[in-house]
Amino acid sequence: MRRKFGISTRIAAGVLAVAVLGSLHVSSADAVTSPAARANASYEALNKYFDAGRDLLLEEYPNTHPNPYAYVWPYSQAAIAAENLAGIPGAGIKASQEADRRIAAYEPYWNSETTPKGYDSYVRPPLGQGGDKFYDDNEWIGLHLVQHYKRTGDRAALARAKEIFDLVVFGWDTDPSHPCAGGVFWTQAPWSQDRNTVSNGPGAELGAHLYLLTRDRSYLTWAKRMYEWTQDCMLAPNGLYWDHIDLAGNIEKTQWSYNQGVMLGAGVLLFKATGDRKYLEDAKSVANASLAFYAEDDRLWKQPTRFNSIWFKNLLILDSVAPDRRYKQTMQAYADRAWTEARNPATGLYHFVDGPVQLLEQAGIAQIHALLAWPRSKYGLLA
């Protein structure tokens, strides 16, 4: 049974959006720089300071890790930033070539020696030692490749996205004795047996996208299965999603912004795939509940930018079928605050926390700025 929750009226949600905007301390003087210019400046800083050679990137700047290259999760977010930049109207051939360059540099992470194939968490020999496969890492890349295919028609990208989905299905828990039986595990690493919102929500999104592109019903069947598992096992009474459940039945109840994003995005895509409005109503409810939650106690600003970028993108996916100005307004206010409070004008790097600048955070804010330069008419291309 799916749990029901409130916070669904437009009036209440509008008040909550105002609260979010107020908590972000927007400065009108800082809002004059165009989103496209901010996105390019942020991405150029990423390329300048995180360059590790071989078209790969550093994990952080300055790099204190023993590894010479970033793990695949932060690398993927930088590649998605390049894809978002290439999707800005009028971006031009150079932006498209940069997006292609970033996709090509996924290859050192690709492990073709396993069944099913997939991306390792770190570059493979001879550049590195490889690593365990994380299902969410692979799902982010799969979604990126779908977005790339929608923009360019590159059938190789679509074929690789299908291979990734085979890996995700392989990660489904088939032991009926487990608490909340089912669900995609987070990783193949032996040290974790968790099943996460973030390994099932984006899996449902990827499956729904592949169904919409191919009309192969097996993708839709799996997308619905992943979505329903997360609804049944991870949805909290406040209308937001918890993080994960282990095999002892313990639930980690942190409510990260990206978990809310992937589930509301999955709801939108399943609505598009089935025409069933219950999925769209689910998505709207999560949007309203998350706007309310992150409006309190400056919570949105305290969330990692890498998570917020995913939440915002999925709000725009919802906006594409159920327009609501609050989503982009909240996103713009967050971007304005980041530009004025977290960015070092001398370098273009964003210091959200003390210590080295993380590639994940620099890539996340570049994604946000880039999508703010997209018109609503293009949101349907997002994945």
JSON list of C-alpha atoms in Angstrom, two decimals, residues 262-346:
[
{"chain": "A", "resi": 262, "resn": "VAL", "atom": "CA", "xyz": [14.73, 11.47, -8.51]},
{"chain": "A", "resi": 263, "resn": "MET", "atom": "CA", "xyz": [11.37, 10.30, -7.19]},
{"chain": "A", "resi": 264, "resn": "LEU", "atom": "CA", "xyz": [9.40, 13.30, -8.38]},
{"chain": "A", "resi": 265, "resn": "GLY", "atom": "CA", "xyz": [11.17, 13.00, -11.73]},
{"chain": "A", "resi": 266, "resn": "ALA", "atom": "CA", "xyz": [10.31, 9.30, -11.92]},
{"chain": "A", "resi": 267, "resn": "GLY", "atom": "CA", "xyz": [6.68, 10.17, -11.21]},
{"chain": "A", "resi": 268, "resn": "VAL", "atom": "CA", "xyz": [6.60, 12.63, -14.11]},
{"chain": "A", "resi": 269, "resn": "LEU", "atom": "CA", "xyz": [8.17, 10.14, -16.53]},
{"chain": "A", "resi": 270, "resn": "LEU", "atom": "CA", "xyz": [5.82, 7.34, -15.50]},
{"chain": "A", "resi": 271, "resn": "PHE", "atom": "CA", "xyz": [2.90, 9.72, -16.03]},
{"chain": "A", "resi": 272, "resn": "LYS", "atom": "CA", "xyz": [4.21, 10.42, -19.52]},
{"chain": "A", "resi": 273, "resn": "ALA", "atom": "CA", "xyz": [4.67, 6.70, -20.13]},
{"chain": "A", "resi": 274, "resn": "THR", "atom": "CA", "xyz": [1.29, 5.53, -18.83]},
{"chain": "A", "resi": 275, "resn": "GLY", "atom": "CA", "xyz": [-1.04, 8.54, -18.80]},
{"chain": "A", "resi": 276, "resn": "ASP", "atom": "CA", "xyz": [-1.91, 7.62, -15.20]},
{"chain": "A", "resi": 277, "resn": "ARG", "atom": "CA", "xyz": [-2.33, 10.89, -13.30]},
{"chain": "A", "resi": 278, "resn": "LYS", "atom": "CA", "xyz": [-1.58, 9.31, -9.94]},
{"chain": "A", "resi": 279, "resn": "TYR", "atom": "CA", "xyz": [2.10, 9.46, -10.89]},
{"chain": "A", "resi": 280, "resn": "LEU", "atom": "CA", "xyz": [1.85, 13.16, -11.71]},
{"chain": "A", "resi": 281, "resn": "GLU", "atom": "CA", "xyz": [0.03, 13.85, -8.45]},
{"chain": "A", "resi": 282, "resn": "ASP", "atom": "CA", "xyz": [2.77, 11.96, -6.59]},
{"chain": "A", "resi": 283, "resn": "ALA", "atom": "CA", "xyz": [5.37, 14.20, -8.26]},
{"chain": "A", "resi": 284, "resn": "LYS", "atom": "CA", "xyz": [3.52, 17.39, -7.37]},
{"chain": "A", "resi": 285, "resn": "SER", "atom": "CA", "xyz": [3.14, 16.25, -3.77]},
{"chain": "A", "resi": 286, "resn": "VAL", "atom": "CA", "xyz": [6.85, 15.54, -3.44]},
{"chain": "A", "resi": 287, "resn": "ALA", "atom": "CA", "xyz": [7.65, 18.92, -4.97]},
{"chain": "A", "resi": 288, "resn": "ASN", "atom": "CA", "xyz": [5.40, 20.72, -2.50]},
{"chain": "A", "resi": 289, "resn": "ALA", "atom": "CA", "xyz": [6.60, 18.71, 0.48]},
{"chain": "A", "resi": 290, "resn": "SER", "atom": "CA", "xyz": [10.26, 19.28, -0.41]},
{"chain": "A", "resi": 291, "resn": "LEU", "atom": "CA", "xyz": [9.77, 23.01, -0.97]},
{"chain": "A", "resi": 292, "resn": "ALA", "atom": "CA", "xyz": [8.23, 23.16, 2.51]},
{"chain": "A", "resi": 293, "resn": "PHE", "atom": "CA", "xyz": [10.94, 21.08, 4.15]},
{"chain": "A", "resi": 294, "resn": "TYR", "atom": "CA", "xyz": [13.92, 22.88, 2.64]},
{"chain": "A", "resi": 295, "resn": "ALA", "atom": "CA", "xyz": [12.37, 26.29, 3.35]},
{"chain": "A", "resi": 296, "resn": "GLU", "atom": "CA", "xyz": [12.83, 25.71, 7.08]},
{"chain": "A", "resi": 297, "resn": "ASP", "atom": "CA", "xyz": [16.04, 26.47, 8.99]},
{"chain": "A", "resi": 298, "resn": "ASP", "atom": "CA", "xyz": [17.98, 27.30, 5.81]},
{"chain": "A", "resi": 299, "resn": "ARG", "atom": "CA", "xyz": [17.98, 23.57, 5.01]},
{"chain": "A", "resi": 300, "resn": "LEU", "atom": "CA", "xyz": [18.36, 23.99, 1.27]},
{"chain": "A", "resi": 301, "resn": "TRP", "atom": "CA", "xyz": [21.61, 25.87, 1.65]},
{"chain": "A", "resi": 302, "resn": "LYS", "atom": "CA", "xyz": [22.88, 23.19, 4.04]},
{"chain": "A", "resi": 303, "resn": "GLN", "atom": "CA", "xyz": [22.30, 20.44, 1.46]},
{"chain": "A", "resi": 304, "resn": "PRO", "atom": "CA", "xyz": [25.26, 19.58, -0.78]},
{"chain": "A", "resi": 305, "resn": "THR", "atom": "CA", "xyz": [25.10, 21.42, -4.10]},
{"chain": "A", "resi": 306, "resn": "ARG", "atom": "CA", "xyz": [25.64, 18.13, -5.95]},
{"chain": "A", "resi": 307, "resn": "PHE", "atom": "CA", "xyz": [22.33, 16.93, -4.47]},
{"chain": "A", "resi": 308, "resn": "ASN", "atom": "CA", "xyz": [20.49, 20.19, -5.06]},
{"chain": "A", "resi": 309, "resn": "SER", "atom": "CA", "xyz": [21.43, 20.19, -8.74]},
{"chain": "A", "resi": 310, "resn": "ILE", "atom": "CA", "xyz": [19.60, 16.88, -9.17]},
{"chain": "A", "resi": 311, "resn": "TRP", "atom": "CA", "xyz": [16.56, 18.12, -7.21]},
{"chain": "A", "resi": 312, "resn": "PHE", "atom": "CA", "xyz": [16.38, 21.28, -9.33]},
{"chain": "A", "resi": 313, "resn": "LYS", "atom": "CA", "xyz": [16.73, 19.41, -12.62]},
{"chain": "A", "resi": 314, "resn": "ASN", "atom": "CA", "xyz": [13.85, 17.15, -11.71]},
{"chain": "A", "resi": 315, "resn": "LEU", "atom": "CA", "xyz": [11.72, 20.10, -10.66]},
{"chain": "A", "resi": 316, "resn": "LEU", "atom": "CA", "xyz": [12.22, 21.41, -14.19]},
{"chain": "A", "resi": 317, "resn": "ILE", "atom": "CA", "xyz": [11.19, 18.02, -15.57]},
{"chain": "A", "resi": 318, "resn": "LEU", "atom": "CA", "xyz": [7.98, 18.39, -13.54]},
{"chain": "A", "resi": 319, "resn": "ASP", "atom": "CA", "xyz": [7.65, 21.97, -14.76]},
{"chain": "A", "resi": 320, "resn": "SER", "atom": "CA", "xyz": [7.69, 20.69, -18.34]},
{"chain": "A", "resi": 321, "resn": "VAL", "atom": "CA", "xyz": [4.32, 18.97, -17.85]},
{"chain": "A", "resi": 322, "resn": "ALA", "atom": "CA", "xyz": [2.85, 20.96, -14.94]},
{"chain": "A", "resi": 323, "resn": "PRO", "atom": "CA", "xyz": [4.25, 24.51, -15.15]},
{"chain": "A", "resi": 324, "resn": "ASP", "atom": "CA", "xyz": [4.86, 26.21, -11.81]},
{"chain": "A", "resi": 325, "resn": "ARG", "atom": "CA", "xyz": [7.01, 29.33, -11.57]},
{"chain": "A", "resi": 326, "resn": "ARG", "atom": "CA", "xyz": [8.10, 28.47, -8.03]},
{"chain": "A", "resi": 327, "resn": "TYR", "atom": "CA", "xyz": [10.51, 25.81, -9.22]},
{"chain": "A", "resi": 328, "resn": "LYS", "atom": "CA", "xyz": [12.69, 28.04, -11.37]},
{"chain": "A", "resi": 329, "resn": "GLN", "atom": "CA", "xyz": [12.35, 30.95, -8.91]},
{"chain": "A", "resi": 330, "resn": "THR", "atom": "CA", "xyz": [13.73, 28.82, -6.09]},
{"chain": "A", "resi": 331, "resn": "MET", "atom": "CA", "xyz": [16.50, 27.55, -8.35]},
{"chain": "A", "resi": 332, "resn": "GLN", "atom": "CA", "xyz": [17.41, 31.08, -9.42]},
{"chain": "A", "resi": 333, "resn": "ALA", "atom": "CA", "xyz": [17.51, 32.30, -5.83]},
{"chain": "A", "resi": 334, "resn": "TYR", "atom": "CA", "xyz": [19.84, 29.46, -4.86]},
{"chain": "A", "resi": 335, "resn": "ALA", "atom": "CA", "xyz": [22.12, 30.17, -7.82]},
{"chain": "A", "resi": 336, "resn": "ASP", "atom": "CA", "xyz": [22.21, 33.89, -6.99]},
{"chain": "A", "resi": 337, "resn": "ARG", "atom": "CA", "xyz": [23.21, 33.16, -3.42]},
{"chain": "A", "resi": 338, "resn": "ALA", "atom": "CA", "xyz": [25.91, 30.72, -4.52]},
{"chain": "A", "resi": 339, "resn": "TRP", "atom": "CA", "xyz": [27.31, 33.30, -6.95]},
{"chain": "A", "resi": 340, "resn": "THR", "atom": "CA", "xyz": [27.52, 36.01, -4.30]},
{"chain": "A", "resi": 341, "resn": "GLU", "atom": "CA", "xyz": [28.34, 34.04, -1.14]},
{"chain": "A", "resi": 342, "resn": "ALA", "atom": "CA", "xyz": [30.25, 30.91, -2.18]},
{"chain": "A", "resi": 343, "resn": "ARG", "atom": "CA", "xyz": [32.18, 31.90, -5.32]},
{"chain": "A", "resi": 344, "resn": "ASN", "atom": "CA", "xyz": [35.71, 33.22, -5.29]},
{"chain": "A", "resi": 345, "resn": "PRO", "atom": "CA", "xyz": [35.73, 35.86, -8.06]},
{"chain": "A", "resi": 346, "resn": "ALA", "atom": "CA", "xyz": [39.50, 35.47, -8.51]}
]
